[in-house]
Structure formats: C-alpha cells, structure tokens
XYZ file of C-alpha atoms in Angstrom:
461
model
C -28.829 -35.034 25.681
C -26.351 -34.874 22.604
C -24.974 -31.515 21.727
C -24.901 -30.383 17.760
C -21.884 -28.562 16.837
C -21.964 -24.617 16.592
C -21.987 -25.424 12.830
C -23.476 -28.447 11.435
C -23.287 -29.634 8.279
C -26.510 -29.661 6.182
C -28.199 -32.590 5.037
C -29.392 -33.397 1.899
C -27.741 -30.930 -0.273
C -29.090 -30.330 -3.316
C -26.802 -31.458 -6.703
C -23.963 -29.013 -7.637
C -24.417 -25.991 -9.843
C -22.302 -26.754 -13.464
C -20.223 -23.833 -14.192
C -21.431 -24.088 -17.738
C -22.664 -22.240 -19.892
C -20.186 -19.525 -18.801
C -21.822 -16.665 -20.158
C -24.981 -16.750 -17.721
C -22.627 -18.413 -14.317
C -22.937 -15.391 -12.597
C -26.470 -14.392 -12.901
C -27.721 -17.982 -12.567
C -25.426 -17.816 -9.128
C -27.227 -14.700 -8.395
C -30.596 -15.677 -9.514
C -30.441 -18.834 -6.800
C -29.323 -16.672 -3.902
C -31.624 -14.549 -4.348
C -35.041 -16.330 -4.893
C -34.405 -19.327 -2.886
C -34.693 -17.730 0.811
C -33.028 -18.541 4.197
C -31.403 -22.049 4.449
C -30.233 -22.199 0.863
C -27.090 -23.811 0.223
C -25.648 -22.612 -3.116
C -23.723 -25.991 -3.480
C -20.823 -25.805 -6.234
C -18.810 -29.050 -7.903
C -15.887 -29.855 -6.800
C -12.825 -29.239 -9.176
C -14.392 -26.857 -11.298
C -13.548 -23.627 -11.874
C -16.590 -20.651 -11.579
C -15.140 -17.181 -13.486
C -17.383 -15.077 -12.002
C -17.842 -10.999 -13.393
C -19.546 -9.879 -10.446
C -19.529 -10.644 -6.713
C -22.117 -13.268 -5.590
C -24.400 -12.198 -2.812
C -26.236 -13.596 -0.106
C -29.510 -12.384 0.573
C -30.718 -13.933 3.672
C -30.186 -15.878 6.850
C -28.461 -19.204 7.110
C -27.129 -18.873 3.277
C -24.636 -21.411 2.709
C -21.726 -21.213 -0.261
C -20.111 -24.457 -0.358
C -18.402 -27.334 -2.449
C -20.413 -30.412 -2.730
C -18.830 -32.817 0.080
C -16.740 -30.260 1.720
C -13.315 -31.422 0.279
C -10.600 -29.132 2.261
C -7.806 -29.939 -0.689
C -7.625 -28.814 -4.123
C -10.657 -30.337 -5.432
C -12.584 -27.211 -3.820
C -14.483 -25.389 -6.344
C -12.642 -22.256 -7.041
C -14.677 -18.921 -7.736
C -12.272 -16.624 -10.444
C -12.787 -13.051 -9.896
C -12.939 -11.982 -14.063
C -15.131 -8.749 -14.479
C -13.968 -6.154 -15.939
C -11.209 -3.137 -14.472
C -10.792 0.463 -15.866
C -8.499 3.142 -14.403
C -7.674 1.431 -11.166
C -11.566 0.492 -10.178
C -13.487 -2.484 -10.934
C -14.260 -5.916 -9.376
C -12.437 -7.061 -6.912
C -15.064 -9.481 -4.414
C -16.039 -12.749 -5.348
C -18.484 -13.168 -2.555
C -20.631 -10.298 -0.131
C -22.392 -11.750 2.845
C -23.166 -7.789 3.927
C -26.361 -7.520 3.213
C -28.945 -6.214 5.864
C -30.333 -9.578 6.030
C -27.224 -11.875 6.218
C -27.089 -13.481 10.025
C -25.275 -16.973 10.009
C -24.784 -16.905 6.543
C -21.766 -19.436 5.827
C -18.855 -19.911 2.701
C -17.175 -23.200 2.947
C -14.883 -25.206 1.654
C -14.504 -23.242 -1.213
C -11.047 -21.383 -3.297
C -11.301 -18.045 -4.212
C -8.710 -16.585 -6.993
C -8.618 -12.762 -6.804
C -6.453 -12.725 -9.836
C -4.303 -9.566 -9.701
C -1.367 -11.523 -11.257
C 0.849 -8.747 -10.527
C -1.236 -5.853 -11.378
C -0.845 -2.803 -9.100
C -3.832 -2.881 -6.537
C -7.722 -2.047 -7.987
C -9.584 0.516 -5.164
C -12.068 -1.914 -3.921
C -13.302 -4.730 -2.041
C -11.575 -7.508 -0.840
C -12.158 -10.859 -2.038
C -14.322 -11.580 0.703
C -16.366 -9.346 2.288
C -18.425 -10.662 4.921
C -20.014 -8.522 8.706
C -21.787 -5.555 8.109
C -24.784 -5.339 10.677
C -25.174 -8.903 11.133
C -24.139 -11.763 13.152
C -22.909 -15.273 13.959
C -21.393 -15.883 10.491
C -19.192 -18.450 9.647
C -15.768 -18.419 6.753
C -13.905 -21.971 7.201
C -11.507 -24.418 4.891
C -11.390 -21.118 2.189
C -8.396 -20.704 0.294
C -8.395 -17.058 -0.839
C -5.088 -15.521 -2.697
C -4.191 -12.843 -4.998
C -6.614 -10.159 -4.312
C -7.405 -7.622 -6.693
C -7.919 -5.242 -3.901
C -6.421 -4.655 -0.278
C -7.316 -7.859 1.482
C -7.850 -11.758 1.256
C -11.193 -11.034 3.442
C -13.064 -8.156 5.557
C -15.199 -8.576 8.444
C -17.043 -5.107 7.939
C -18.091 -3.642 10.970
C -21.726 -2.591 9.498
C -23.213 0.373 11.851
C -20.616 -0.660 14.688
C -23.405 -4.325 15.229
C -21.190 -6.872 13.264
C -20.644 -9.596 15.874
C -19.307 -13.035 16.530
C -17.841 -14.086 13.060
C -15.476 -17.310 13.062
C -13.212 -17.866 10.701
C -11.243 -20.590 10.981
C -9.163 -23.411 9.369
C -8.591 -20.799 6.615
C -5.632 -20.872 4.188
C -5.073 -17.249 2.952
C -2.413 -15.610 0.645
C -0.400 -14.984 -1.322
C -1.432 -11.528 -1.046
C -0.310 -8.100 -2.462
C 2.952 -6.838 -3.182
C 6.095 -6.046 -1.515
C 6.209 -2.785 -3.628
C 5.206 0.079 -1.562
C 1.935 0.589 -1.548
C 0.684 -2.039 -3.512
C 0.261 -4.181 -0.118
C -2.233 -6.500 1.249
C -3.599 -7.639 4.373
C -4.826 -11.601 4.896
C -7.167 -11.604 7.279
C -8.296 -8.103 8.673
C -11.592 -7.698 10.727
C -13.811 -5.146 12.388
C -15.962 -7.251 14.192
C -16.710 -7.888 18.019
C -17.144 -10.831 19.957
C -15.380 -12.663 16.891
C -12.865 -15.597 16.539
C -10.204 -16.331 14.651
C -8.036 -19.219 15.327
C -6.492 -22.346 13.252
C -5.892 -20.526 10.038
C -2.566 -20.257 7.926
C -1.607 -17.278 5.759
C 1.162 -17.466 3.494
C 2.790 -14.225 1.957
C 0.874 -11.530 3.006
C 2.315 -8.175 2.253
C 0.892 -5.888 4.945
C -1.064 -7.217 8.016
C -1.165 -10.882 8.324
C -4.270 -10.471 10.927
C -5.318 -6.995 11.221
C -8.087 -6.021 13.600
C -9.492 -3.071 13.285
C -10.371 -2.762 17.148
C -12.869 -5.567 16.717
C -12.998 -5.760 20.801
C -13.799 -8.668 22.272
C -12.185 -10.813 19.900
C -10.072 -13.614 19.805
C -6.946 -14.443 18.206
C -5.956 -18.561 18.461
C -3.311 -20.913 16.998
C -2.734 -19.172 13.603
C 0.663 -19.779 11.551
C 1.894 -16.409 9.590
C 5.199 -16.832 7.217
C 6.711 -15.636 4.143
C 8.650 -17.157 1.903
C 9.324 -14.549 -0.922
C 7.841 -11.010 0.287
C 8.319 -8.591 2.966
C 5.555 -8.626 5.196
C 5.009 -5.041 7.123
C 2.933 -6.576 10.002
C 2.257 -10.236 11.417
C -1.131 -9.276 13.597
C -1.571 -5.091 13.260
C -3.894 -3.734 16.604
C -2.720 -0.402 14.923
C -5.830 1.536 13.887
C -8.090 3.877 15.709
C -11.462 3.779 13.299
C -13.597 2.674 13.434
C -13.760 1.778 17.343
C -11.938 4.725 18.471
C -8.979 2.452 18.808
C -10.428 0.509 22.016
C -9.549 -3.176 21.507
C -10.484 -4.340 24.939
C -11.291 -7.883 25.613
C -8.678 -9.165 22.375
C -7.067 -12.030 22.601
C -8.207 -14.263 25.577
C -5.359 -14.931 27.943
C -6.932 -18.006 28.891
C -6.217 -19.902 25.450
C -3.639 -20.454 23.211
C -2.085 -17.710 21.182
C -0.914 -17.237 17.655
C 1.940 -19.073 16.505
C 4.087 -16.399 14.264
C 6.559 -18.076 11.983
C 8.502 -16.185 8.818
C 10.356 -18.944 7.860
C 11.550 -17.851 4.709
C 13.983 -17.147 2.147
C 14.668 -13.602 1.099
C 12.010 -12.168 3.574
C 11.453 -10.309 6.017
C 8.562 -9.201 8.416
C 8.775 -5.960 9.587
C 6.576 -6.278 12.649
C 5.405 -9.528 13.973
C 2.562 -8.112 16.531
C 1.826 -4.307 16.267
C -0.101 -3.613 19.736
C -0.924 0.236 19.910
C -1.914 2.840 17.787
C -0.989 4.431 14.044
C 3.092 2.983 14.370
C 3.337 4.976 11.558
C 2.283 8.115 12.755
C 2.005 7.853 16.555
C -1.087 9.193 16.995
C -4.015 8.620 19.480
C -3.602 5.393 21.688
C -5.264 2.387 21.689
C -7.136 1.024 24.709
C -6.988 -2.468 26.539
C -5.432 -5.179 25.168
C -3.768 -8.576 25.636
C -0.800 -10.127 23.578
C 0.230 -13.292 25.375
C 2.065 -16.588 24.951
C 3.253 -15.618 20.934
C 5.927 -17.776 19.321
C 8.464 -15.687 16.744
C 10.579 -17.307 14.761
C 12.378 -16.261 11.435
C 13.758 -12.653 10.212
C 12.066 -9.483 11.458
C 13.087 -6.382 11.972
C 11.400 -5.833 15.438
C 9.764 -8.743 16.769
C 6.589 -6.647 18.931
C 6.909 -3.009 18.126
C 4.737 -1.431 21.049
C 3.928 2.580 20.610
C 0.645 4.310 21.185
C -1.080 1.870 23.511
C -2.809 2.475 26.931
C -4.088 -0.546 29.380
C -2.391 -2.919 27.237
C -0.805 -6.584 28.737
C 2.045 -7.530 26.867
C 3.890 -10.354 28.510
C 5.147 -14.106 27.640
C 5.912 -13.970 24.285
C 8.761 -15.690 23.020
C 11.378 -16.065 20.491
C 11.844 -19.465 18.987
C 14.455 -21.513 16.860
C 16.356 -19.544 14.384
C 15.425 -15.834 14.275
C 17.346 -12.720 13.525
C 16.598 -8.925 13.159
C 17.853 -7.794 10.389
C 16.802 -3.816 8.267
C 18.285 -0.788 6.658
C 16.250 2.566 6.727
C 14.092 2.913 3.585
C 13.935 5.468 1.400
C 9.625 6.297 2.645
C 11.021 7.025 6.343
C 10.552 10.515 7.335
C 13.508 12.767 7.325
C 13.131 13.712 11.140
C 12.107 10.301 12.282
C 14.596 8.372 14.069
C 14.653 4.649 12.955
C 15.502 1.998 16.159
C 17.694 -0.498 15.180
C 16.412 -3.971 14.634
C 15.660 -5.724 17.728
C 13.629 -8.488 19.547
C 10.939 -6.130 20.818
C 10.862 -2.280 21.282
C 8.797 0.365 23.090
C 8.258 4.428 23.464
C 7.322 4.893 26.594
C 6.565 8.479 25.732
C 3.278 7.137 23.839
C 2.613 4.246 25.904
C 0.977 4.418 29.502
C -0.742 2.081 32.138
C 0.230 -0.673 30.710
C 2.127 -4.329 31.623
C 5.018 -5.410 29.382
C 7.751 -8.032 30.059
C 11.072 -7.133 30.738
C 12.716 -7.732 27.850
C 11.296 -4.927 25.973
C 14.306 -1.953 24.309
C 13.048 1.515 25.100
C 13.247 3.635 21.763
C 12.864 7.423 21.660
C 10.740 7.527 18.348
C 8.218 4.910 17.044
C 6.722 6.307 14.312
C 9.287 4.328 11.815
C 9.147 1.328 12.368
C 7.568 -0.171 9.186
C 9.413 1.993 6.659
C 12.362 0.060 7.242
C 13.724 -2.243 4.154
C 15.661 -5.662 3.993
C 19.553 -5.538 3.929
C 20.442 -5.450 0.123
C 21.988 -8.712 -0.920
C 21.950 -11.824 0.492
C 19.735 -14.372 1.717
C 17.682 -13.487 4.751
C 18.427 -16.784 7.459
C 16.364 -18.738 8.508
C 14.198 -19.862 5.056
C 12.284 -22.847 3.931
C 8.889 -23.266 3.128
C 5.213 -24.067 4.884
C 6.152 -23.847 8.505
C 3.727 -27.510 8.939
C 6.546 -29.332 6.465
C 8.124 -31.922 8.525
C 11.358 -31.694 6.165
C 14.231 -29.472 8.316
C 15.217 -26.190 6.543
C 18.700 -25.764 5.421
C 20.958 -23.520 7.635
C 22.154 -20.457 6.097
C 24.257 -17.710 7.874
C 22.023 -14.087 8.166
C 22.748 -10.759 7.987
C 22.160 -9.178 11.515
C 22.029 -6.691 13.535
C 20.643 -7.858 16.386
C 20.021 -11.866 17.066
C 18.411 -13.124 19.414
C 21.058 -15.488 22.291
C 19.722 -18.613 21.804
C 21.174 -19.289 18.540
C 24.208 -17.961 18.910
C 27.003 -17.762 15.916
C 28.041 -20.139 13.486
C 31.391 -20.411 12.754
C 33.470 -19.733 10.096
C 35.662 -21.792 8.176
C 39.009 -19.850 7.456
C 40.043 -20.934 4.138
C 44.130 -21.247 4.401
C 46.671 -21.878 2.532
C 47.722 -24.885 4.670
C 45.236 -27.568 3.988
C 45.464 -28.772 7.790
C 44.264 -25.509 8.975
C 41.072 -25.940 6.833
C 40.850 -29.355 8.142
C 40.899 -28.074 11.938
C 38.618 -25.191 10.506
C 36.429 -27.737 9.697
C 35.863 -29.940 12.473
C 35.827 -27.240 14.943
C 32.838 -26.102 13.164
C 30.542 -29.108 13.611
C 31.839 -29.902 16.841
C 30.537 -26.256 18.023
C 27.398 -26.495 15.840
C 26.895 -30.316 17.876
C 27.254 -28.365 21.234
C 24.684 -25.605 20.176
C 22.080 -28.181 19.315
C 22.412 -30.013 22.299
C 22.527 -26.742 24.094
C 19.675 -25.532 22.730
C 17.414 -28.826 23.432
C 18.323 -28.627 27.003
C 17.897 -25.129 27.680
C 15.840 -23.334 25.239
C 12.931 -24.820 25.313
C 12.233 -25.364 29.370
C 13.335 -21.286 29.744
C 11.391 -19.694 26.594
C 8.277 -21.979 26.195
C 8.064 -23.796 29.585
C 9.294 -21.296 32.360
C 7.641 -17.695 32.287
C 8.962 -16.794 35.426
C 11.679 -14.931 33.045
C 9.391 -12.473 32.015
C 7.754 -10.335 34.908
C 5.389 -7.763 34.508
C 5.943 -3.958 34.919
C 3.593 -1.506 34.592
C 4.400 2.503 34.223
C-alpha cells in the first residue's frame, strides 16, 4: 500500500485571488475564509503583493493559505501588514489560525511583510499567530520579516491543548531591533508534541527559537545567524508560563540538532542556547530537558548559558570553525549582579540541580546577567559574512576577545619595521603559520569536536 505524505498537496486548486481592487482585498479575503467551510484553500497569485488592514482568519478545519503552485522563491505572494497604528497599538498579524475551530489548518508558501521599517515595537500580535486549542497545523516555505510586534510567528498555547504544529522549511527575519527593548523573537512557540526543524532565521533580535515550555517538542536542523544585529538568544528554554517551566521531552536526542551559526559582521549573539529558567532574573527552575549535538560558530558572548534548570541533559555540543567570545557589561545590568566574563559555556550550580552537563562547562557565581551584556565598542566582530548556506568563504578578520575558543588559535601579526626585510620575514612567517593552522585544523578539529564525543562525559550533581 502507498503511503501519502503527512501533508499533501491539494488538487485542483481553484484560480488565484487578484489583489485588486485594493480597497475591498481584505474583506473579500475574509469573506472567502469565512463562508467557504473546511477544505478551502484561499489560493493567492504569485508575485503580487496583498496590503492587507486587518489580519486574515481561518475559520475552520483543513483551511489552506497558499500561493498558486507553491513557488518557495520570491515569486511567493507577499501579504503587507498596512492597517492603521495609534499610540503604540494597532495591527500587527497578517494571518490568525486561532480560532476554536482551526485543526490542520495550513499557510504555505507564502511572504509575509510586517512592515515596522524601524518603528519602535506596536503591543500586539505577531505576524503569525497560529495554536490556540487546536491541533496538527502546518506553517512551511513562509518568509516572515519585520514584525510590527514581538515575533515573526506564535504557536499560542490556547487553554494549555495546542498540539503537534510543524513548522518547517521556514525563512524568518529580519526581526526587531538591537535597541533595548525594541527586540524580537523568530520563531517562539507554546505548543506540545510540536516540530520545528529545517528552518533559517536571519537577524533576529531576541530569541531565535524560543519555546515557551512547549514539552514534548522538537528542535531539528535549523540555521540561526546575524549579520548586522545583536541577537540576545539563539534557542531561549528560559520561561516558566505558561507550563510552569517543565520542558520535558524537548529536543529528541535521537535526531539531529540545531545547527547555530552567527556568522556575521558587527554582531554578536549573546546566548546561543538558553536551557533553564528566567537568565535574567534567576528565578524558579525549569524541568527536564535535552540540548544535544549543537554546532556554534561565530561571536557570542557565552556560547550555552545554563542557570535555573533541574533534570536537564546538556552534553555534546560543540564549537565549530571560527568563533570567539567577545562583551563589555551594559549599561541595563544590575548594579549588584556580577557579570561572567565571556566564555564557551557557563553554569551556576547554585540554581541548577540533578542535572547532566559536559565537562567543559565554567562555573559562575551569578547568572542572572548574562544577556545585559553589550558588544566591545569599535571594531569589527570576527568571524562575518553572510547566509551561512553561501558556498563563497568569508574573509578573515582578527576579533576582539576575551575568551576564544583553542581550535583557532591566533593569527599573527605583521610588525611593521623600519627595515623592509623584517616586514618581509613578518610576512611570510604569517602565512606559513596560518598554512599550519589550516592543516591543523582539518586533521584534528573535526574527528575530536564533531566525530569523537568521548571528550565530553557526563556529570551529574
């Protein structure tokens, strides 16, 4: 017997809805949802542009929003949130698929353009906001950027029901600012049994992933960078509501992890994985999970920042091609707080309990500052370059550093004399060493950081 795919494509879609005339688009949108009953594919035409004033809503099962012959490029239709914004409020979502009514409801293959254009954040919804009480829903080849609001897209947890959501194949950001408090998350969900796996999400500003416990979930194969902001958190297990901070059964061990690259020029992520509880105020502890198998790369200024966390596995992950820890304390840390220096990956074992790390975690006496910490000034933050899938090599630059991790070990400098035969010795000593690294690093990097755990044994306390 031939299996269907989880998620089949429907046949026989009807013709695309014209974006014209403009000043009806969002009602006629409306009007389709929500008189033409399960199964309806709202199919939109590719290349167009739909400036929407309100957020378009599905109203029942098996809903589909979608561009006519699912291009995954720039030829996706692209929803523009337009309607209108007074004193800091307004609209913010392009599409809802919360409704009471909204199992397996699907967006596809669609853009969506929150359109802050540098506007401080609206109090709001995201662009997407998708869960609530419902199930087996479906968000895949979206583009959604700029949100008005605090995220890219929700998963809503609904009455604590909201289960098995994928979202995958996604490409999310730019989102939010760098400015403080004008961040915003990519992807952040509150929903169990969910997956999310295969997406990439560029320029985020404050989680890339964020799960609000969301237990049972599953966390595969993403790609996080930033190329111009500072990100506070790559994937943020950091908040106790609504799920009482349990985030048991996240992140199956059995699979492939998340690949975390900030490959970037003047950026920096503060926190590449966040497991625990409120790092910013070091409050209750979150319960039972797994953060295995991660690749960092790129500038941070603590790699996995671990505080607040009970039952948690932390083990295998691994630093990767050029990556430095580089920060300054910023001018939001508390005055009491003590703020660790950058590093690779830190814990407080005063907040953390019955749990399994590898060994190459830094004890640290306080960790409730670990995201109010700022970029050096000046300079350019090594490594940079652009989308970590280019296949063009990214130009080596020297960083500023605190801590680094061994592997790439320290370029060089060429003295500038007054004798030009010392520059010329300068000179060649400096490739010849930067030769040897390469080769070094070919033959022993890889095999003992992505090969071999064996260097990384579990302790528990």
């Amino acid at each position: 017997m031939t299996m269907l795919p989880r998620f089949s494509k429907p046949r026989g879609t009807s013709n695309c809805q014209s974006p014209d005339p403009a000043n009806t688009l969002t009602d006629r949108l409306n009007t389709l949802l929500n008189s033409s009953g399960p199964g309806y594919v709202l199919s939109l035409c590719p290349s167009e542009q739909y400036v929407i004033t309100a957020p378009l809503l599905f109203t029942a099962p098996n809903q589909e929003i979608s561009t006519a012959g699912y291009p995954t490029d720039s030829t996706r239709a692209t929803l523009v949130v337009a309607g209108t914004v007074f004193n800091g409020t307004g609209h913010s979502t392009a599409v809802d698929g919360t409704c009471g009514n909204c199992d397996s409801v699907k967006l596809r293959n669609v853009q969506i353009n929150g359109t802050r254009l540098g506007a401080p954040p609206l109090t709001g919804g995201a662009n997407i906001e998708m869960g609530g009480s419902n199930a087996d829903q479906l968000i895949e080849y979206v583009h959604s950027f700029d949100p008005r609001s605090w995220s890219c897209l929700h998963i809503a947890e609904g009455n604590l029901t909201c289960t098995n959501v994928t979202i995958q194949n996604n490409d999310i950001g730019p989102a939010g600012s760098d400015l403080f408090q004008q961040w915003a998350d990519g992807i952040s969900v509150a929903c169990t049994n969910s997956l999310i796996k295969n997406n990439m999400i560029n320029n985020p500003t404050d989680g890339g992933i964020v799960l609000f416990g969301a237990p049972g979930t599953r966390v595969e194969n993403n790609t996080i960078w930033v190329e111009t902001n500072t990100l506070l958190g790559g994937i943020n297990l950091v908040d106790v509501s609504p799920f009482g901070g349990n985030y048991s059964g996240v992140v199956d061990p059995r699979r492939r992890e998340p690949i975390m690259r900030t490959s970037s020029l003047r950026s920096v992520s503060l926190l590449a994985l966040a497991p625990g509880s409120e790092p910013i105020t070091g409050t209750t502890s979150a319960l039972m999970e797994r953060c295995r198998n991660n690749q960092l790369t790129g500038a941070f200024s603590y790699g996995i920042g671990m505080t607040s966390a009970k039952n948690f596995t932390v083990e295998n992950n691994v630093l990767i091609g050029n990556t430095s820890f580089i920060g300054a304390r910023g001018p939001n840390c508390t005055g009491n707080d003590t703020t660790p220096s950058p590093a690779p990956f830190v814990i407080d074992y005063n907040t953390v309990s019955k749990s399994t790390t590898q060994l190459d975690f830094g004890s640290i006496s306080d960790g409730d500052s670990l995201t109010c910490v700022l970029p050096p000034d000046g300079g350019d933050y090594w490594p940079f370059g652009g989308n970590p899938d280019s296949t063009s090599p990214a130009p080596a630059a020297s960083p500023i550093s605190t801590s680094k991790h061994p592997s790439t070990g320290a370029t060089a400098g060429i003295v500038v004399g007054a004798i030009a035969a010392v520059v010329l010795v300068a000179v060649i000593t400096w490739f010849v060493r930067r030769w040897a690294m390469k080769r070094t690093q070919a033959a022993k990097l890889e095999p003992r950081y992505l090969r071999d755990p064996s260097g990384y044994v579990q302790q528990k306390f």
